[in-house]
Amino acid sequence: MSANQFQSSGQLSSSELTFEDFKNIVINDYRICFESRQASLIGRREVLTGKAKFGIFGDGKEVAQIAMAKAFRNGDWRSGYYRDQTFMFATGMATITEFFSQLYANTDVEAEPFSGGRQMNCHFSTRVLNEDGSWKNQLLTKNTSADISTTGGQMARLVGLAQASKLYRNNPDLSYLSHFSSGGNEVAFGTIGNGSTSEGVFFESINAAGVLQIPMAVSIWDDGFAISVPSELQTTKQDISEVLRGFQRDEKGEGFEIFKVKGWDYPGLCETYEKAIAICREKHIPVMIHVYELTQPQGHSTSGSHERYKSKERLEWEMQFDCLLKMRNWMLESAIVTEDELAELETRAKEFVRVCRKNAWDAVQKVLRQEALEAESLLKAFGIQAFDDMARSIHASVEVSRREILEHVRKALRMLAGKDSAEKRSLLSWFNKQMEANSERYNSRLFTDSLDSHVHIPVVPAEYDEDSKWIDGREILNNCFDENFTRDSRIIAFGEDVGSIGDVNQGFAGLQNKFGTLRVADTGIRESTIIGQGIGLGLRGLKPIAEIQYLDYILYAINVISDDLASLSYRTKGGQKAPVIIRTRGHRLEGVWHSGSPMATLLGIMRGIHICVPRDMTQAAGMYNTLLRADEPAVVIECLNGYRLKERLPKNVGDFTVPLGKAEILLEGTDITIVSYGSTLRVVQESAKELLEMGVSIEIVDVQTLHPFDLDELCVQSLKKTNKLLVADEDVPGGASAFILQQIVEKQKGYYFLDSAPRTISAKEHRPPYGTDGDYFSKPSVDDIIEVVYEMMSEANPAKYPPIF
């Protein structure tokens, strides 16, 4: 073996090492591994004794991760899962005190920088943003994207993190972004358990990386089980690297380099990672390291014991082949260290971890105890027996929580309803301050709220003159994208059929020829990794447009969108962002799979992503102009039946902006407010003439975006005038229409201005059948709109509007 692999855990060097240097490095590696194991053991105990809610740990994977850490450099990225604590300790991206702070859900990001107490333990991330949401220099740090609990979910974004290096290496126009990349020399490290290699997103991501040929290094931690399910029930041939042999690089140089190494073999692991990552970094190709014969000494998590599902023989084998024991024996056999030296090291390590745990616990309890003392004092000030009992209950709590404190305070305030005193005012003031602080602790940063938020993008109206041409809507979009790509070299677009043919509706027609295949690219049919590419690229400073060909197919990416992208800012408490624009099209067309409008699904799982529903391509272009200057994720749903409708081309097609969350009145009226969006708006507009002939004046409001929704409360302002409300939508009954109704009637307090029951009109419960008649009988038609509006008017004034049927 060369000296390289024994350099301290973090940076390789080819300098000559003396035996003393070599010895110190090996001993230090063992110390980190041993401390990590102690953190796992103590962490489990803290959960089982009630100080923490749940624990999941990386015991059994320590030695492999110390070897991986040696090849990890500043500027590199990790996209892993919840077994990687040793790697995090070895690279310096986490400390053991921070590890315990997360276990105790410390809400202070100074103490728990990964998530501010929002994620369970071993869910790591680095804070790549400054407090104002601006980017830090990623080359000065080692970086990890925010973990999620879905065990294969990290794979999709890993593709984008690695692809960013390829773009930075091959696109000279990006060289000015020197705080994100150094010539594309960064490697994206991914980790996954062997059980999770059965997931579809794993195979999608592996295939995508093989096609793209990007510097992605995937480590598979194989301990033979996925919780209780053994390899023979989850993996063909019980060997994932054998399954993936077809991905091995051939004489053409395409595919992966695949390595296989035992997880208890310290020298073999160091040598394998040195070789694998050198190939990945220098040749810019993907590699896979299958680390097998690993163990999991404490089982899957604190939820149960592995003795329930592992045989006696397996448990005995795991004791013999525990990687720490095997490394320890190797060190003794190689005369690197003596038994006495190891015993002393282990004693010091145990004490160090105990001190870290205590410091983390004391830091949490100190803040909570102070809040408890304040509440106790305020309650005692009343001199009421019941309140004294509450104060004693708080004081007697061994492990006080904010929930317990506030339950007592809120009960006291309820008991004081209708009463006034100086003591009550003091208690209420303290309570309000606590609720404000807790809102920041537990409910903030759904978006990063940075200086580049959409709210700070100037509103620029579309400009027209006598020479403004009437062109197809698709050409409006094409011109918009052309100008934005020219303006900002960070913008890239990719998806199925986006490149060569310019997307199925020609929004990108000719742009690949103009801007190249790196910036306007085709992908395979793999919706999950299309979104994952966007997340990874966005984390590394680029502006991705990830296209999902039809809204119906967004369901195949919903896990990545919901679990990862939508929660990214929240789960890192503003520490990371990925300004991904998901471009898709939907609503009216023909057939079950190309006319979908599953808006309730999006509204339910996409909090943290703006949902834009433009009525035409000009409005869509204005939204893209806003989003491409902002730094927040969004989905833009273009109207499928609008690409060939004529619209006027704005003179400033790449510069005018449509603000998010701003509704617009398209037609003023006096009798009834109709709120809608997207393609259904045209149906509503077509009904206006006949309704007017029937003596009904409708006011039409286009909400334009569903997240955020009508920030100026234009809907309720209209309702104050008309006193009647109809929500028209082509989602299923109770879908987006129910959300809109809740926003207007409850949040905007529209209830007070209604003189009749609000109504909704939507599509039928089933998916739309094929053909023009299928559309007519399954989604709101002009006839439907007219008749529902007339019925509402008839209910209020049957003499003036006699029933039709």
PDB file of C-alpha atoms in Angstrom, residues 105 283 685:
ATOM      1  CA  ALA A 105     -33.775  18.420  19.497  1.00  0.00           C
ATOM      2  CA  LYS A 283     -11.382  10.791 -15.023  1.00  0.00           C
ATOM      3  CA  GLN A 685     -64.832  34.045 -19.749  1.00  0.00           C
TER       4      GLN A 685
END
